[in-house]
Structures are given as C-alpha cells and as structure tokens.
C-alpha cells in the first residue's frame, strides 16, 4: 500500500503493510481469543467528601461509540477503597471531531479540579481511544484554562498514540481525519518532535497493553513508553497476561485483578 506522509517516520512498520493487514491490526475484536464477556456492572456509589483521590476515566470505542454510562462497570473496587470515580463524556464522531474531543476532555479535567480543589490527586485513565485522549492530557496547556490540575498519575490502557495508521482504515470513515489532523492529535508525534517535559517528574505514567492485543497495539504502547522515558517522565510499561483488548478494562470489576491492583497501589502510594 502506498501510504503518503512519510515525514518523521518513513520506515514505520505500518507503512509497509497492505490495506488488508492494516485493517486487521487496528480491529481489536479480531484479536479476541475468549468465548464471551461477563455482563458489566453499572452501579455508582455516591461519595460525599471532596478530599479524596479522583479517578477520571475516558471511555474507548474508536472515538465513534461508547459512553460514560457504559463505562461505569469498574467503579465498585475503586469506590470501596475511598476513590471518587468520574466518568467523562465527549462528543463522539461524526458529531465531534478529534480536536473537539481533546478540548472537551481537557475541560473535564479542569472542571474536576475547580469543582474539587481540595482533592488528594487526579488520576487519569483511558482505554483504547480513551487512552489516546488521556495521553493528550500529557501535552495540555493548562495555563490558558486558569488552573493546573493536581495530576498525580496516568493509566494508559491498550491505546493508540499515533493516529496516522487509522487514516487508512475503515475506522476513519466517521472521523474523516486527514493526515494533518492525525498528526496534530498524536501524542507520539508531539513527544518525538517537541517533547513534553513533565510538570511533576515524579508523576507516574503506566502504559499497559493486553497480551492478546494486536502487534500494532503492542508497538504503539512500547514506543509511547520509550518516548515518555526519553522526555523525563516516570513511565512504566506492563503487558498484562491472558487478557485481550476488552478484558483488560472489563476486569476492573474485580478487586484482585492485576490492573485494579496496580491502580490502587499507585493511588495510595502517591497519597
């Protein structure tokens, strides 16, 4: 496949793939090896005190499906430990563009900080497309919003951080991304070209991927982790065993799940 826009990474592996293979790599459901998924819990627990750590979650769905309500399944193990959970909504495609989505989630983080200024830390988590949006918060210009959120940790789960390959897949049909749009909204590109120095070098960033995610998802996660380390972030990488693209986040319903335990350990180590 002749893919234009070689630019900074002319030999990127995805540029050598056929259209069929590229479509396959960026279709997470094709890499699922399980028989089925457990029904997700959708129960919220009310938290009345604002002096708490806040776990802010951005849902996935390739920027074109999913919702905050559908993502409420993971709240019980976190709220049971005294963590306030915030599910963020954003306008998915075709209603929203990538630029609008990034702006909306940025404003959501600002809202949490302004509404709960005495929080014990804001921890951002995103899955798949939501991990991309969470990663874009590493680059946010908080000054123009008049507040610097008390960000204490990032959990980036099975995400896409260089959007250029997506332009050449069917996932781009509702997004209508150009290569310029994809580059502008790619945290990987910004980290490699301009860098992004951490406001707080001790703020941890976990980049996680499932064992049964596609090789391209593995590559993107590893390359983001490497870029973060080069730019001085306290970044770590985890390949979570025996889970696919969907189980890795659905298993947050379980208090003894590996990712649940990593999240809780990170939050309470930082307090």
PDB file of C-alpha atoms in Angstrom:
ATOM      1  CA  UNK A   1       0.000   0.000   0.000  1.00  0.00           C
ATOM      2  CA  UNK A   2       1.357   3.382  -0.959  1.00  0.00           C
ATOM      3  CA  UNK A   3       0.864   5.496   2.132  1.00  0.00           C
ATOM      4  CA  UNK A   4       1.661   9.204   1.806  1.00  0.00           C
ATOM      5  CA  UNK A   5       3.095  11.400   4.525  1.00  0.00           C
ATOM      6  CA  UNK A   6       6.355   9.605   5.305  1.00  0.00           C
ATOM      7  CA  UNK A   7       7.654  12.591   7.277  1.00  0.00           C
ATOM      8  CA  UNK A   8       9.378  11.769  10.532  1.00  0.00           C
ATOM      9  CA  UNK A   9       8.916   8.014  10.435  1.00  0.00           C
ATOM     10  CA  UNK A  10       9.182   6.921   6.820  1.00  0.00           C
ATOM     11  CA  UNK A  11      10.083   3.354   7.808  1.00  0.00           C
ATOM     12  CA  UNK A  12       7.337   2.892  10.391  1.00  0.00           C
ATOM     13  CA  UNK A  13       6.194  -0.754  10.234  1.00  0.00           C
ATOM     14  CA  UNK A  14       2.566   0.112   9.479  1.00  0.00           C
ATOM     15  CA  UNK A  15       3.576   1.894   6.270  1.00  0.00           C
ATOM     16  CA  UNK A  16       4.790  -1.402   4.816  1.00  0.00           C
ATOM     17  CA  UNK A  17       1.500  -3.190   5.480  1.00  0.00           C
ATOM     18  CA  UNK A  18      -1.165  -3.974   2.921  1.00  0.00           C
ATOM     19  CA  UNK A  19      -4.549  -2.332   3.354  1.00  0.00           C
ATOM     20  CA  UNK A  20      -5.916  -5.684   4.497  1.00  0.00           C
ATOM     21  CA  UNK A  21      -3.236  -6.171   7.154  1.00  0.00           C
ATOM     22  CA  UNK A  22      -3.549  -2.604   8.412  1.00  0.00           C
ATOM     23  CA  UNK A  23      -7.306  -3.078   8.785  1.00  0.00           C
ATOM     24  CA  UNK A  24      -6.660  -6.309  10.656  1.00  0.00           C
ATOM     25  CA  UNK A  25      -4.124  -4.757  13.042  1.00  0.00           C
ATOM     26  CA  UNK A  26      -6.465  -1.923  14.039  1.00  0.00           C
ATOM     27  CA  UNK A  27      -9.555  -4.103  14.545  1.00  0.00           C
ATOM     28  CA  UNK A  28      -9.272  -5.172  18.214  1.00  0.00           C
ATOM     29  CA  UNK A  29     -12.201  -7.590  18.055  1.00  0.00           C
ATOM     30  CA  UNK A  30     -10.307  -9.746  15.553  1.00  0.00           C
ATOM     31  CA  UNK A  31      -7.671 -10.497  18.179  1.00  0.00           C
ATOM     32  CA  UNK A  32     -10.076 -11.713  20.858  1.00  0.00           C
ATOM     33  CA  UNK A  33      -9.466 -15.320  21.912  1.00  0.00           C
ATOM     34  CA  UNK A  34     -12.132 -15.699  24.614  1.00  0.00           C
ATOM     35  CA  UNK A  35     -15.615 -17.126  24.208  1.00  0.00           C
ATOM     36  CA  UNK A  36     -17.538 -14.243  25.747  1.00  0.00           C
ATOM     37  CA  UNK A  37     -17.579 -11.393  28.235  1.00  0.00           C
ATOM     38  CA  UNK A  38     -19.184 -11.171  31.638  1.00  0.00           C
ATOM     39  CA  UNK A  39     -22.001  -8.719  31.967  1.00  0.00           C
ATOM     40  CA  UNK A  40     -20.605  -5.399  33.218  1.00  0.00           C
ATOM     41  CA  UNK A  41     -21.713  -3.868  36.473  1.00  0.00           C
ATOM     42  CA  UNK A  42     -23.309  -0.445  36.126  1.00  0.00           C
ATOM     43  CA  UNK A  43     -23.587   0.649  39.721  1.00  0.00           C
ATOM     44  CA  UNK A  44     -22.421   4.012  41.023  1.00  0.00           C
ATOM     45  CA  UNK A  45     -21.580   4.706  44.634  1.00  0.00           C
ATOM     46  CA  UNK A  46     -22.114   8.207  45.992  1.00  0.00           C
ATOM     47  CA  UNK A  47     -19.093   9.925  47.509  1.00  0.00           C
ATOM     48  CA  UNK A  48     -19.911  12.887  49.728  1.00  0.00           C
ATOM     49  CA  UNK A  49     -16.418  14.196  50.547  1.00  0.00           C
ATOM     50  CA  UNK A  50     -14.171  16.025  48.089  1.00  0.00           C
ATOM     51  CA  UNK A  51     -10.869  15.439  49.948  1.00  0.00           C
ATOM     52  CA  UNK A  52     -10.381  12.202  48.035  1.00  0.00           C
ATOM     53  CA  UNK A  53      -8.283  10.905  45.170  1.00  0.00           C
ATOM     54  CA  UNK A  54     -10.243  11.244  41.919  1.00  0.00           C
ATOM     55  CA  UNK A  55     -10.053   8.571  39.216  1.00  0.00           C
ATOM     56  CA  UNK A  56     -11.139  10.178  35.933  1.00  0.00           C
ATOM     57  CA  UNK A  57     -11.957   7.727  33.147  1.00  0.00           C
ATOM     58  CA  UNK A  58     -12.170   8.292  29.361  1.00  0.00           C
ATOM     59  CA  UNK A  59     -14.009   5.517  27.525  1.00  0.00           C
ATOM     60  CA  UNK A  60     -12.934   3.853  24.293  1.00  0.00           C
ATOM     61  CA  UNK A  61     -14.870   2.996  21.154  1.00  0.00           C
ATOM     62  CA  UNK A  62     -12.566   4.321  18.425  1.00  0.00           C
ATOM     63  CA  UNK A  63     -13.855   7.867  19.068  1.00  0.00           C
ATOM     64  CA  UNK A  64     -17.184   6.835  17.491  1.00  0.00           C
ATOM     65  CA  UNK A  65     -19.011   4.650  20.015  1.00  0.00           C
ATOM     66  CA  UNK A  66     -19.269   4.005  23.742  1.00  0.00           C
ATOM     67  CA  UNK A  67     -20.402   6.317  26.515  1.00  0.00           C
ATOM     68  CA  UNK A  68     -19.661   7.252  30.112  1.00  0.00           C
ATOM     69  CA  UNK A  69     -22.665   5.240  31.327  1.00  0.00           C
ATOM     70  CA  UNK A  70     -21.466   2.085  29.600  1.00  0.00           C
ATOM     71  CA  UNK A  71     -18.109   2.512  31.319  1.00  0.00           C
ATOM     72  CA  UNK A  72     -19.407   2.623  34.874  1.00  0.00           C
ATOM     73  CA  UNK A  73     -18.711  -1.062  35.443  1.00  0.00           C
ATOM     74  CA  UNK A  74     -15.361  -0.556  37.184  1.00  0.00           C
ATOM     75  CA  UNK A  75     -16.423   1.794  39.961  1.00  0.00           C
ATOM     76  CA  UNK A  76     -17.061  -0.676  42.802  1.00  0.00           C
ATOM     77  CA  UNK A  77     -13.480  -1.874  43.540  1.00  0.00           C
ATOM     78  CA  UNK A  78     -12.255   1.733  43.447  1.00  0.00           C
ATOM     79  CA  UNK A  79     -15.018   3.443  45.420  1.00  0.00           C
ATOM     80  CA  UNK A  80     -14.844   0.656  48.008  1.00  0.00           C
ATOM     81  CA  UNK A  81     -11.317   1.874  48.746  1.00  0.00           C
ATOM     82  CA  UNK A  82     -12.336   5.525  49.020  1.00  0.00           C
ATOM     83  CA  UNK A  83     -11.574   6.650  45.468  1.00  0.00           C
ATOM     84  CA  UNK A  84     -14.032   9.004  43.755  1.00  0.00           C
ATOM     85  CA  UNK A  85     -14.678   7.871  40.175  1.00  0.00           C
ATOM     86  CA  UNK A  86     -15.581  10.308  37.401  1.00  0.00           C
ATOM     87  CA  UNK A  87     -16.766   9.067  34.009  1.00  0.00           C
ATOM     88  CA  UNK A  88     -16.171  11.618  31.247  1.00  0.00           C
ATOM     89  CA  UNK A  89     -18.460  12.074  28.259  1.00  0.00           C
ATOM     90  CA  UNK A  90     -17.324  13.585  24.967  1.00  0.00           C
ATOM     91  CA  UNK A  91     -18.941  14.093  21.581  1.00  0.00           C
ATOM     92  CA  UNK A  92     -18.103  11.018  19.522  1.00  0.00           C
ATOM     93  CA  UNK A  93     -17.857  11.042  15.725  1.00  0.00           C
ATOM     94  CA  UNK A  94     -19.431  12.005  13.441  1.00  0.00           C
ATOM     95  CA  UNK A  95     -20.813  14.714  15.751  1.00  0.00           C
ATOM     96  CA  UNK A  96     -17.428  15.500  17.271  1.00  0.00           C
ATOM     97  CA  UNK A  97     -14.015  15.894  15.685  1.00  0.00           C
ATOM     98  CA  UNK A  98     -10.777  14.768  17.308  1.00  0.00           C
ATOM     99  CA  UNK A  99      -9.893  18.371  18.106  1.00  0.00           C
ATOM    100  CA  UNK A 100     -13.246  18.863  19.826  1.00  0.00           C
ATOM    101  CA  UNK A 101     -12.909  15.635  21.807  1.00  0.00           C
ATOM    102  CA  UNK A 102      -9.468  16.609  23.078  1.00  0.00           C
ATOM    103  CA  UNK A 103     -10.786  20.031  24.083  1.00  0.00           C
ATOM    104  CA  UNK A 104     -13.785  18.508  25.868  1.00  0.00           C
ATOM    105  CA  UNK A 105     -11.787  16.058  27.958  1.00  0.00           C
ATOM    106  CA  UNK A 106      -9.306  18.830  28.790  1.00  0.00           C
ATOM    107  CA  UNK A 107     -12.162  20.970  30.071  1.00  0.00           C
ATOM    108  CA  UNK A 108     -13.498  17.994  32.034  1.00  0.00           C
ATOM    109  CA  UNK A 109     -10.218  17.682  33.921  1.00  0.00           C
ATOM    110  CA  UNK A 110     -10.250  21.438  34.552  1.00  0.00           C
ATOM    111  CA  UNK A 111     -13.824  21.159  35.848  1.00  0.00           C
ATOM    112  CA  UNK A 112     -12.903  18.429  38.339  1.00  0.00           C
ATOM    113  CA  UNK A 113     -10.007  20.495  39.667  1.00  0.00           C
ATOM    114  CA  UNK A 114     -12.092  23.666  40.010  1.00  0.00           C
ATOM    115  CA  UNK A 115     -15.092  21.862  41.486  1.00  0.00           C
ATOM    116  CA  UNK A 116     -12.996  19.818  43.936  1.00  0.00           C
ATOM    117  CA  UNK A 117      -9.921  21.973  44.635  1.00  0.00           C
ATOM    118  CA  UNK A 118      -9.056  20.040  47.797  1.00  0.00           C
ATOM    119  CA  UNK A 119      -8.762  16.713  46.023  1.00  0.00           C
ATOM    120  CA  UNK A 120      -5.944  14.358  47.003  1.00  0.00           C
ATOM    121  CA  UNK A 121      -4.868  13.887  43.418  1.00  0.00           C
ATOM    122  CA  UNK A 122      -6.448  13.422  39.997  1.00  0.00           C
ATOM    123  CA  UNK A 123      -5.584  10.171  38.233  1.00  0.00           C
ATOM    124  CA  UNK A 124      -6.427   9.941  34.541  1.00  0.00           C
ATOM    125  CA  UNK A 125      -7.255   6.598  32.950  1.00  0.00           C
ATOM    126  CA  UNK A 126      -8.311   5.822  29.412  1.00  0.00           C
ATOM    127  CA  UNK A 127      -8.904   2.678  27.424  1.00  0.00           C
ATOM    128  CA  UNK A 128      -8.270   2.361  23.678  1.00  0.00           C
ATOM    129  CA  UNK A 129      -9.415   5.681  22.143  1.00  0.00           C
ATOM    130  CA  UNK A 130      -9.795   6.927  25.713  1.00  0.00           C
ATOM    131  CA  UNK A 131      -6.127   6.130  26.358  1.00  0.00           C
ATOM    132  CA  UNK A 132      -5.283   8.367  23.413  1.00  0.00           C
ATOM    133  CA  UNK A 133      -7.345  11.182  24.931  1.00  0.00           C
ATOM    134  CA  UNK A 134      -5.726  10.659  28.334  1.00  0.00           C
ATOM    135  CA  UNK A 135      -2.282  10.741  26.705  1.00  0.00           C
ATOM    136  CA  UNK A 136      -3.162  14.055  25.058  1.00  0.00           C
ATOM    137  CA  UNK A 137      -3.532  15.456  28.580  1.00  0.00           C
ATOM    138  CA  UNK A 138       0.221  14.980  28.968  1.00  0.00           C
ATOM    139  CA  UNK A 139       0.536  17.801  26.424  1.00  0.00           C
ATOM    140  CA  UNK A 140      -2.252  20.099  27.620  1.00  0.00           C
ATOM    141  CA  UNK A 141      -1.640  23.814  28.094  1.00  0.00           C
ATOM    142  CA  UNK A 142      -3.294  24.277  31.461  1.00  0.00           C
ATOM    143  CA  UNK A 143      -2.277  27.943  31.707  1.00  0.00           C
ATOM    144  CA  UNK A 144      -4.956  29.047  29.273  1.00  0.00           C
ATOM    145  CA  UNK A 145      -7.578  27.360  31.459  1.00  0.00           C
ATOM    146  CA  UNK A 146      -6.533  29.261  34.550  1.00  0.00           C
ATOM    147  CA  UNK A 147      -5.801  26.224  36.702  1.00  0.00           C
ATOM    148  CA  UNK A 148      -3.213  23.480  36.877  1.00  0.00           C
ATOM    149  CA  UNK A 149      -4.925  20.196  37.804  1.00  0.00           C
ATOM    150  CA  UNK A 150      -3.429  18.192  40.649  1.00  0.00           C
ATOM    151  CA  UNK A 151      -2.471  15.349  38.313  1.00  0.00           C
ATOM    152  CA  UNK A 152      -0.838  12.511  40.230  1.00  0.00           C
ATOM    153  CA  UNK A 153      -0.926   9.644  37.746  1.00  0.00           C
ATOM    154  CA  UNK A 154      -1.865   8.363  34.284  1.00  0.00           C
ATOM    155  CA  UNK A 155      -3.081   4.882  33.327  1.00  0.00           C
ATOM    156  CA  UNK A 156      -2.997   4.434  29.536  1.00  0.00           C
ATOM    157  CA  UNK A 157      -4.609   1.109  28.649  1.00  0.00           C
ATOM    158  CA  UNK A 158      -4.444  -0.524  25.195  1.00  0.00           C
ATOM    159  CA  UNK A 159      -4.293   2.797  23.417  1.00  0.00           C
ATOM    160  CA  UNK A 160      -3.437   4.243  20.016  1.00  0.00           C
ATOM    161  CA  UNK A 161      -0.955   7.101  20.256  1.00  0.00           C
ATOM    162  CA  UNK A 162       0.000   7.666  16.613  1.00  0.00           C
ATOM    163  CA  UNK A 163      -3.237   8.177  14.677  1.00  0.00           C
ATOM    164  CA  UNK A 164      -1.725   8.225  11.201  1.00  0.00           C
ATOM    165  CA  UNK A 165      -2.342   4.495  10.515  1.00  0.00           C
ATOM    166  CA  UNK A 166      -6.022   4.963  11.416  1.00  0.00           C
ATOM    167  CA  UNK A 167      -6.430   7.323   8.457  1.00  0.00           C
ATOM    168  CA  UNK A 168      -6.016   4.325   6.140  1.00  0.00           C
ATOM    169  CA  UNK A 169      -8.531   2.044   7.866  1.00  0.00           C
ATOM    170  CA  UNK A 170     -12.319   1.836   7.846  1.00  0.00           C
ATOM    171  CA  UNK A 171     -12.274   3.285  11.382  1.00  0.00           C
ATOM    172  CA  UNK A 172     -11.645   6.676   9.805  1.00  0.00           C
ATOM    173  CA  UNK A 173     -14.956   6.725   7.908  1.00  0.00           C
ATOM    174  CA  UNK A 174     -16.878   8.625  10.619  1.00  0.00           C
ATOM    175  CA  UNK A 175     -13.806  10.535  11.810  1.00  0.00           C
ATOM    176  CA  UNK A 176     -12.807  11.986   8.423  1.00  0.00           C
ATOM    177  CA  UNK A 177      -9.269  12.567   9.665  1.00  0.00           C
ATOM    178  CA  UNK A 178      -6.666  13.933   7.306  1.00  0.00           C
ATOM    179  CA  UNK A 179      -3.020  13.100   7.885  1.00  0.00           C
ATOM    180  CA  UNK A 180      -2.606  16.607   9.272  1.00  0.00           C
ATOM    181  CA  UNK A 181      -5.479  16.022  11.721  1.00  0.00           C
ATOM    182  CA  UNK A 182      -3.972  12.709  12.765  1.00  0.00           C
ATOM    183  CA  UNK A 183      -0.527  14.166  13.314  1.00  0.00           C
ATOM    184  CA  UNK A 184      -1.823  17.137  15.296  1.00  0.00           C
ATOM    185  CA  UNK A 185      -3.738  14.775  17.585  1.00  0.00           C
ATOM    186  CA  UNK A 186      -0.994  12.178  18.006  1.00  0.00           C
ATOM    187  CA  UNK A 187       0.763  12.334  21.382  1.00  0.00           C
ATOM    188  CA  UNK A 188       3.530  10.132  19.980  1.00  0.00           C
ATOM    189  CA  UNK A 189       4.342  12.717  17.311  1.00  0.00           C
ATOM    190  CA  UNK A 190       4.375  15.590  19.787  1.00  0.00           C
ATOM    191  CA  UNK A 191       6.630  13.709  22.200  1.00  0.00           C
ATOM    192  CA  UNK A 192       9.101  12.780  19.470  1.00  0.00           C
ATOM    193  CA  UNK A 193       9.209  16.169  17.752  1.00  0.00           C
ATOM    194  CA  UNK A 194       8.683  18.722  20.509  1.00  0.00           C
ATOM    195  CA  UNK A 195       8.931  16.682  23.684  1.00  0.00           C
ATOM    196  CA  UNK A 196       6.744  17.282  26.701  1.00  0.00           C
ATOM    197  CA  UNK A 197       8.546  17.880  29.947  1.00  0.00           C
ATOM    198  CA  UNK A 198       6.564  16.688  32.977  1.00  0.00           C
ATOM    199  CA  UNK A 199       5.255  19.394  35.291  1.00  0.00           C
ATOM    200  CA  UNK A 200       5.998  16.964  38.110  1.00  0.00           C
ATOM    201  CA  UNK A 201       8.775  14.477  37.228  1.00  0.00           C
ATOM    202  CA  UNK A 202       7.504  12.147  39.952  1.00  0.00           C
ATOM    203  CA  UNK A 203       4.053  11.795  38.330  1.00  0.00           C
ATOM    204  CA  UNK A 204       3.808   8.143  37.241  1.00  0.00           C
ATOM    205  CA  UNK A 205       2.559   7.121  33.803  1.00  0.00           C
ATOM    206  CA  UNK A 206       1.611   3.485  33.231  1.00  0.00           C
ATOM    207  CA  UNK A 207       1.394   2.301  29.626  1.00  0.00           C
ATOM    208  CA  UNK A 208      -0.409  -1.042  29.607  1.00  0.00           C
ATOM    209  CA  UNK A 209      -1.372  -3.434  26.826  1.00  0.00           C
ATOM    210  CA  UNK A 210      -3.082  -6.808  26.809  1.00  0.00           C
ATOM    211  CA  UNK A 211      -1.260  -9.967  25.819  1.00  0.00           C
ATOM    212  CA  UNK A 212      -3.832 -10.575  23.093  1.00  0.00           C
ATOM    213  CA  UNK A 213      -3.872  -7.048  21.700  1.00  0.00           C
ATOM    214  CA  UNK A 214      -2.613  -6.858  18.117  1.00  0.00           C
ATOM    215  CA  UNK A 215       1.112  -6.400  17.365  1.00  0.00           C
ATOM    216  CA  UNK A 216       0.431  -2.829  16.268  1.00  0.00           C
ATOM    217  CA  UNK A 217      -1.168  -2.006  19.615  1.00  0.00           C
ATOM    218  CA  UNK A 218       1.881  -3.528  21.309  1.00  0.00           C
ATOM    219  CA  UNK A 219       4.244  -1.498  19.121  1.00  0.00           C
ATOM    220  CA  UNK A 220       2.391   1.753  19.751  1.00  0.00           C
ATOM    221  CA  UNK A 221       2.381   1.174  23.514  1.00  0.00           C
ATOM    222  CA  UNK A 222       6.081   0.339  23.658  1.00  0.00           C
ATOM    223  CA  UNK A 223       7.054   3.324  21.513  1.00  0.00           C
ATOM    224  CA  UNK A 224       4.987   5.710  23.636  1.00  0.00           C
ATOM    225  CA  UNK A 225       6.649   4.334  26.770  1.00  0.00           C
ATOM    226  CA  UNK A 226      10.084   4.830  25.229  1.00  0.00           C
ATOM    227  CA  UNK A 227       9.265   8.404  24.186  1.00  0.00           C
ATOM    228  CA  UNK A 228       7.991   9.246  27.671  1.00  0.00           C
ATOM    229  CA  UNK A 229      11.144   7.869  29.273  1.00  0.00           C
ATOM    230  CA  UNK A 230      13.318   9.917  26.908  1.00  0.00           C
ATOM    231  CA  UNK A 231      11.402  13.075  27.852  1.00  0.00           C
ATOM    232  CA  UNK A 232      11.889  12.544  31.576  1.00  0.00           C
ATOM    233  CA  UNK A 233       8.533  11.084  32.596  1.00  0.00           C
ATOM    234  CA  UNK A 234       8.321   8.453  35.314  1.00  0.00           C
ATOM    235  CA  UNK A 235       6.901   5.917  32.881  1.00  0.00           C
ATOM    236  CA  UNK A 236       6.418   2.171  33.199  1.00  0.00           C
ATOM    237  CA  UNK A 237       5.227  -0.493  30.773  1.00  0.00           C
ATOM    238  CA  UNK A 238       3.077  -3.532  31.515  1.00  0.00           C
ATOM    239  CA  UNK A 239       1.917  -6.338  29.268  1.00  0.00           C
ATOM    240  CA  UNK A 240      -0.982  -7.895  31.151  1.00  0.00           C
ATOM    241  CA  UNK A 241      -1.161 -11.624  30.656  1.00  0.00           C
ATOM    242  CA  UNK A 242      -4.134 -13.657  29.437  1.00  0.00           C
ATOM    243  CA  UNK A 243      -6.339 -10.667  28.504  1.00  0.00           C
ATOM    244  CA  UNK A 244      -7.497  -9.226  25.203  1.00  0.00           C
ATOM    245  CA  UNK A 245      -8.300  -5.655  24.202  1.00  0.00           C
ATOM    246  CA  UNK A 246     -11.634  -5.691  26.022  1.00  0.00           C
ATOM    247  CA  UNK A 247     -10.965  -7.911  29.036  1.00  0.00           C
ATOM    248  CA  UNK A 248      -8.060  -5.722  30.103  1.00  0.00           C
ATOM    249  CA  UNK A 249     -10.505  -2.964  31.083  1.00  0.00           C
ATOM    250  CA  UNK A 250     -13.579  -5.077  31.889  1.00  0.00           C
ATOM    251  CA  UNK A 251     -11.585  -6.896  34.558  1.00  0.00           C
ATOM    252  CA  UNK A 252     -11.506  -3.695  36.622  1.00  0.00           C
ATOM    253  CA  UNK A 253     -14.743  -5.063  38.095  1.00  0.00           C
ATOM    254  CA  UNK A 254     -12.521  -7.464  40.056  1.00  0.00           C
ATOM    255  CA  UNK A 255     -10.684  -6.144  43.113  1.00  0.00           C
ATOM    256  CA  UNK A 256      -7.915  -8.745  42.731  1.00  0.00           C
ATOM    257  CA  UNK A 257      -7.357  -8.064  39.021  1.00  0.00           C
ATOM    258  CA  UNK A 258      -3.758  -7.151  38.143  1.00  0.00           C
ATOM    259  CA  UNK A 259      -4.624  -3.749  36.662  1.00  0.00           C
ATOM    260  CA  UNK A 260      -7.013  -2.919  39.515  1.00  0.00           C
ATOM    261  CA  UNK A 261      -4.255  -3.649  41.997  1.00  0.00           C
ATOM    262  CA  UNK A 262      -1.714  -1.556  40.054  1.00  0.00           C
ATOM    263  CA  UNK A 263      -4.137   1.386  40.013  1.00  0.00           C
ATOM    264  CA  UNK A 264      -4.924   1.156  43.728  1.00  0.00           C
ATOM    265  CA  UNK A 265      -1.279   0.698  44.658  1.00  0.00           C
ATOM    266  CA  UNK A 266      -0.277   3.736  42.589  1.00  0.00           C
ATOM    267  CA  UNK A 267      -3.000   5.922  44.060  1.00  0.00           C
ATOM    268  CA  UNK A 268      -2.310   5.063  47.666  1.00  0.00           C
ATOM    269  CA  UNK A 269       1.477   5.211  47.275  1.00  0.00           C
ATOM    270  CA  UNK A 270       1.097   8.760  45.979  1.00  0.00           C
ATOM    271  CA  UNK A 271      -1.139   9.926  48.828  1.00  0.00           C
TER     272      UNK A 271
END
